[in-house]
Coordinates of C-alpha atoms in Angstrom, one line a residue:
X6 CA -4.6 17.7 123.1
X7 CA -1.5 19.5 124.6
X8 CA -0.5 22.6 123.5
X9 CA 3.1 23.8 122.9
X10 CA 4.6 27.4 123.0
X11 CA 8.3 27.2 121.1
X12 CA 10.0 30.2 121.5
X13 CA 13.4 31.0 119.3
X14 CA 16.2 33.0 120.5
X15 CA 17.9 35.9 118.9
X16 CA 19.9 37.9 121.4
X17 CA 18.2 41.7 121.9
X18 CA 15.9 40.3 119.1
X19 CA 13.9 38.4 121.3
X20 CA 12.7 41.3 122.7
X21 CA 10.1 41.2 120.2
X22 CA 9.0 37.2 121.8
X23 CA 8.4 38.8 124.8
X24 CA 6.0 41.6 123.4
X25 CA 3.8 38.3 122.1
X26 CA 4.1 36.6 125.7
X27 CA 2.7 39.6 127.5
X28 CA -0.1 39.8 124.6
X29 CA -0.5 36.2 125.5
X30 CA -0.9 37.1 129.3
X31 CA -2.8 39.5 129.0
X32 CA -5.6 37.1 126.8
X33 CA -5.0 34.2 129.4
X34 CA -3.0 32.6 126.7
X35 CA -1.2 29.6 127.9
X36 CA 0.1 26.2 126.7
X37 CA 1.0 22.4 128.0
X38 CA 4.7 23.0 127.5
X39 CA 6.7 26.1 127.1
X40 CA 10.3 25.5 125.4
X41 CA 12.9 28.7 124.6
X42 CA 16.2 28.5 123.5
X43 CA 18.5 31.6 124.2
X44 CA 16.6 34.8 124.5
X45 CA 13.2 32.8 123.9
X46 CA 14.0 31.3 127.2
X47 CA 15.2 34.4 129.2
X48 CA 11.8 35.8 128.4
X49 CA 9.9 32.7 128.6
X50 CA 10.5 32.4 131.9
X51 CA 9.0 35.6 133.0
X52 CA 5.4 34.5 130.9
X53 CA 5.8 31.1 133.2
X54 CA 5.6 33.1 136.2
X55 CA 3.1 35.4 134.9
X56 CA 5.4 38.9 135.2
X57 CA 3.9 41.0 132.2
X58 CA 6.2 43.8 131.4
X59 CA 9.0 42.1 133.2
X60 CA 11.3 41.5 130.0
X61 CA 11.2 45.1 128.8
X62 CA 11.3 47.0 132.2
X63 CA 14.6 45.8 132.7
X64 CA 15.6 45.9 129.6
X65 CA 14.8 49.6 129.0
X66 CA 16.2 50.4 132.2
X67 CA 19.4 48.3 132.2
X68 CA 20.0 48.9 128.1
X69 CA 23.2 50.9 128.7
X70 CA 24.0 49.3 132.0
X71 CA 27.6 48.1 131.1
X72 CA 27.2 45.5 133.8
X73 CA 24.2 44.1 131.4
X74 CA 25.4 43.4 128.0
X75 CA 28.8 44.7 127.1
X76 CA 31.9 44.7 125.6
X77 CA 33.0 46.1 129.2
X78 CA 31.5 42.8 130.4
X79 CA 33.2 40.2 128.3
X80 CA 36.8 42.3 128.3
X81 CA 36.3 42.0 132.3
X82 CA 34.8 38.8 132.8
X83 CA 34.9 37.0 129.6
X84 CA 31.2 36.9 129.4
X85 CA 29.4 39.7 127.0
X86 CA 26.1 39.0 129.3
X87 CA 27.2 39.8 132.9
X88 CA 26.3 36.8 134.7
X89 CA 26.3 37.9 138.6
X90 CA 24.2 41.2 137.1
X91 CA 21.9 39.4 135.1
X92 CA 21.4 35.8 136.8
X93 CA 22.0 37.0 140.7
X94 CA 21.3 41.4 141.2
X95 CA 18.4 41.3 138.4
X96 CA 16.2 38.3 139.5
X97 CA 17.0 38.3 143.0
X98 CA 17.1 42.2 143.4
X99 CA 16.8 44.6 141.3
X100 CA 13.9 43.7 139.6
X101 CA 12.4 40.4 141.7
X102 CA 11.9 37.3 139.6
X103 CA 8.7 34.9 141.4
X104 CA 9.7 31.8 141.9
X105 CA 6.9 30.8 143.7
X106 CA 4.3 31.6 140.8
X107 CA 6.8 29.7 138.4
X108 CA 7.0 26.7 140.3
X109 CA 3.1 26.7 140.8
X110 CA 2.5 27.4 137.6
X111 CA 1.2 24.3 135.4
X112 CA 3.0 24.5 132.3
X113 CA 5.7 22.7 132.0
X114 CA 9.1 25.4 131.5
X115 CA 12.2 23.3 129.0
X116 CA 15.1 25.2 127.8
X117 CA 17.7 23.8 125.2
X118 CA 21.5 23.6 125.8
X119 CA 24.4 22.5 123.5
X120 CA 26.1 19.8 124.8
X121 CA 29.8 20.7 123.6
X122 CA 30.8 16.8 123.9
X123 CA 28.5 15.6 121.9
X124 CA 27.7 18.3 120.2
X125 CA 23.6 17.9 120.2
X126 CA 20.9 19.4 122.1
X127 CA 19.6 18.6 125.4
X128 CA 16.1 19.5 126.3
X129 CA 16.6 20.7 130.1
X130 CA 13.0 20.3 132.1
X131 CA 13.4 23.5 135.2
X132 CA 11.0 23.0 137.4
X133 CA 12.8 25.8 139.2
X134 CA 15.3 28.3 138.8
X135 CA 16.4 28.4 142.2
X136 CA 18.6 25.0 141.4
X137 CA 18.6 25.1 137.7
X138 CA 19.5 28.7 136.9
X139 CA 22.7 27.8 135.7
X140 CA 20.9 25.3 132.4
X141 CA 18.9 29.1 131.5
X142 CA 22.3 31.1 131.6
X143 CA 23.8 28.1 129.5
X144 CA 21.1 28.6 126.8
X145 CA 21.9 31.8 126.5
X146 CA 25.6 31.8 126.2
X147 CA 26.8 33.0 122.9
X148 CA 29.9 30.8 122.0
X149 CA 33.3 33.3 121.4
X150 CA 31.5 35.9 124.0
X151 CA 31.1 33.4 127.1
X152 CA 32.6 31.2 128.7
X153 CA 31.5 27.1 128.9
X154 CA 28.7 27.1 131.3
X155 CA 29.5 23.9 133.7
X156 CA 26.0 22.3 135.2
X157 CA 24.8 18.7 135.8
X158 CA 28.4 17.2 135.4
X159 CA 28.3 18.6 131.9
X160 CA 29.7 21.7 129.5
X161 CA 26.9 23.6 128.1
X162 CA 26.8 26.8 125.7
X163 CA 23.8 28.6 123.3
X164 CA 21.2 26.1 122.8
X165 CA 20.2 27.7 119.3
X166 CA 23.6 26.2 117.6
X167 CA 22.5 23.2 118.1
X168 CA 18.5 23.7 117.5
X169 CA 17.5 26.9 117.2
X170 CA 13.4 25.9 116.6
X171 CA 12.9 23.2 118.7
X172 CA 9.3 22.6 117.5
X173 CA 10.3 18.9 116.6
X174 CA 11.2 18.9 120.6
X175 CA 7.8 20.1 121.3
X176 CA 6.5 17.7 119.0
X177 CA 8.2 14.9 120.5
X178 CA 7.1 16.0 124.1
X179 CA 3.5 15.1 123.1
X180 CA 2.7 19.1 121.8
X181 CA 0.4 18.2 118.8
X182 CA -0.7 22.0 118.6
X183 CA 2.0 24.9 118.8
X184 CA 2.6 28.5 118.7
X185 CA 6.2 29.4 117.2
X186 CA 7.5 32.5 117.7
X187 CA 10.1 33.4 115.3
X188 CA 12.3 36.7 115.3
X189 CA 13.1 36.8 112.0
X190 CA 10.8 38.0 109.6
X191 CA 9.3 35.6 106.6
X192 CA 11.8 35.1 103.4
X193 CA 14.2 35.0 106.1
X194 CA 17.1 32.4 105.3
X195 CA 21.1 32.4 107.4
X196 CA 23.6 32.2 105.5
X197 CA 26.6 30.2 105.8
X198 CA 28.7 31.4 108.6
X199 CA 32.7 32.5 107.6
X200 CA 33.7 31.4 111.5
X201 CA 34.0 27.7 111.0
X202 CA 38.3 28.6 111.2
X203 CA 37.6 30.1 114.6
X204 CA 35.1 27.7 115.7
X205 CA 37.9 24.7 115.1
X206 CA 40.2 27.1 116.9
X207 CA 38.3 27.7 120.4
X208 CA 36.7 25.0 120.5
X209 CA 39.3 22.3 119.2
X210 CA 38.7 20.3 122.5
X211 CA 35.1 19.5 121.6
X212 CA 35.1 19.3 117.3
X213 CA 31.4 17.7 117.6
X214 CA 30.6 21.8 119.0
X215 CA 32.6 23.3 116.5
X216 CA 31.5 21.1 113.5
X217 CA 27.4 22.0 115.1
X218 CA 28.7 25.8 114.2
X219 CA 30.0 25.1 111.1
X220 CA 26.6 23.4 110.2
X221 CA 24.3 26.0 112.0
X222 CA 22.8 27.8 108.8
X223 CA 22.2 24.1 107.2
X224 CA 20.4 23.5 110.3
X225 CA 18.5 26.4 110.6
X226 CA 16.9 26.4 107.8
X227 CA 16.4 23.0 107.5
X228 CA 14.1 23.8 110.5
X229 CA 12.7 26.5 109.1
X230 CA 11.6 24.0 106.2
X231 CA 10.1 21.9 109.1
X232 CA 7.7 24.9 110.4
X233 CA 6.5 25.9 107.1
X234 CA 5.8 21.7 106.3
X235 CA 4.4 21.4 110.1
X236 CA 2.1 24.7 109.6
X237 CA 1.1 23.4 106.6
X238 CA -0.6 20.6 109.0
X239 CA -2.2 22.4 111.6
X240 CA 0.7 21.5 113.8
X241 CA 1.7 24.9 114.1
X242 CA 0.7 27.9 114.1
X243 CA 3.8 30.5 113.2
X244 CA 4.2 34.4 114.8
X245 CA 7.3 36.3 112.9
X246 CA 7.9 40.1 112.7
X247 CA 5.9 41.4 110.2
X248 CA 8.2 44.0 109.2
X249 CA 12.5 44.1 109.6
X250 CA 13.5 46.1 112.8
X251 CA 17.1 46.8 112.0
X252 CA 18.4 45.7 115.9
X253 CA 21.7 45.0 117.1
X254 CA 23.0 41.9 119.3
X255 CA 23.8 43.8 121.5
X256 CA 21.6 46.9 120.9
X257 CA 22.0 49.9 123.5
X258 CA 19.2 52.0 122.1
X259 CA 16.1 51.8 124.2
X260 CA 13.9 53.5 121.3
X261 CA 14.8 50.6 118.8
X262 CA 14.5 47.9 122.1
X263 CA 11.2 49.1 122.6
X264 CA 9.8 49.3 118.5
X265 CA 11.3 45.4 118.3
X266 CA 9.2 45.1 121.7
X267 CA 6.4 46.7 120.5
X268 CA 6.4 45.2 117.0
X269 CA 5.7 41.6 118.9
X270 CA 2.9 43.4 121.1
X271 CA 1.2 44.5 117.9
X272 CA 1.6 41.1 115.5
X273 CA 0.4 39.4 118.9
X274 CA -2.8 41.3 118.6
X275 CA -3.3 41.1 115.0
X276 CA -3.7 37.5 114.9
X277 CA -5.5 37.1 118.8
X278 CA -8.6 36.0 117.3
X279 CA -6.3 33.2 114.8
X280 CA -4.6 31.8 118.1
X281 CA -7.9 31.7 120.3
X282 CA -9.2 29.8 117.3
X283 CA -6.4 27.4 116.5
X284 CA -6.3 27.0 120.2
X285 CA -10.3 26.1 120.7
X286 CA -10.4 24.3 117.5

């Protein structure tokens, strides 16, 4: 039966997702298919290639770096994530991302982009990064704080507008047991954004993207509906913070970067023997 690891974004919140995934590597914890959206597929990658630690070295180090995630960045480049620091110096320099052990490695790596045409999803198979580094930055792209991400003959931005779970993705990629990692904690519900003027505004060339922001809370927690129904059924199995970390988007204190961190380390270890169970079962 293959196994699916769905991994939701959340900015500097999905710091806590990568405190599971090194919990999960640590435990030999693996799946069929691994599918992130945003932040869930920034530090997915790293658990791909097997780098535990990866996500919150550099993210401690870098946290004030105003090359990494700043206001600095998107008033000089129009992108609040610096894209030559974090998709060229980081993974190529300063801090080595393996390409080799994430192309050797046997599950299957998806990450989910919002198609501003059409306003939908696309599920984005990398079998590398080398090539297809562009569809990971893409994910991650906040819409208002980056610019359109052009790959593949199409204009891509933050795959979590579109589907910010993508456990029906997994589902439909053959994944009849998964793992979701939320970063919100339960009771959680998002409330109706007061942006859909602004979205109409920027985005008035593609009004299939801006009406998918405009519906984003509908959507969200319609999905969130869809966990709770699917865990219900053995389909899933759901990780969430078990306790609100108060953490910014674009946080710049390392102590709170590291609690969030090690918030997911510690519900990760809490519930080991449920996963190895659901897993084996």
């Amino acid at each position: 039966m293959k196994t699916g690891l769905v991994l939701e974004g959340g900015a500097k919140r999905g710091i806590y997702t990568a405190g599971v995934l090194d919990v999960f590597l640590e435990n030999g914890i693996t799946a069929d298919c691994v599918i992130g959206v945003s932040a869930g597929a920034i530090h997915g990658c790293s658990y791909v290639s097997g780098q535990k630690e990866r996500s919150i070295r550099y993210n401690i180090k870098y946290c004030n770096d105003k090359r990494f995630m700043s206001l600095y960045s998107l008033f000089t480049t129009g992108d609040l994530v610096g894209v030559k620091f974090c998709y060229h110096d980081l993974p190529e320099k300063l801090d080595p991302f393996d390409n080799e052990a994430f192309e050797a490695s046997p599950m299957k790596f998806y990450v989910v982009c919002s198609n501003l045409e059409t306003g939908k999803p696309e599920y984005i198979h990398c079998d590398n990064l080398r090539d297809k580094m562009d569809y990971l930055r893409a994910s991650a792209s906040l819409p208002f704080l980056s610019r359109i991400v052009e790959t593949g003959g199409k204009k891509f931005l933050d795959g979590g507008i579109t589907d910010s779970i993508p456990l029906r993705a997994s589902i439909n990629l053959g994944c009849r047991k998964n793992i979701v990692v939320l970063t919100r904690p339960e009771g959680y519900r998002k409330k109706p954004a007061h942006n859909g003027w602004l979205a109409g505004l920027v985005y008035h060339r593609y009004p299939k993207f801006a009406e998918a922001i405009r519906q984003r809370s509908s959507m969200y927690n319609q999905e969130l509906d869809f966990v709770s129904e699917m865990e219900k059924t053995g389909t899933a199995l759901v990780l969430r913070p078990s306790k609100t970390v108060r953490i910014g988007k674009m946080e710049q204190n390392p102590q709170i970067v590291r609690e969030m961190y090690d918030l997911g380390r510690y519900d990760a270890l809490n519930n080991l023997q449920r996963i190895k169970a659901y897993l084996n079962d």
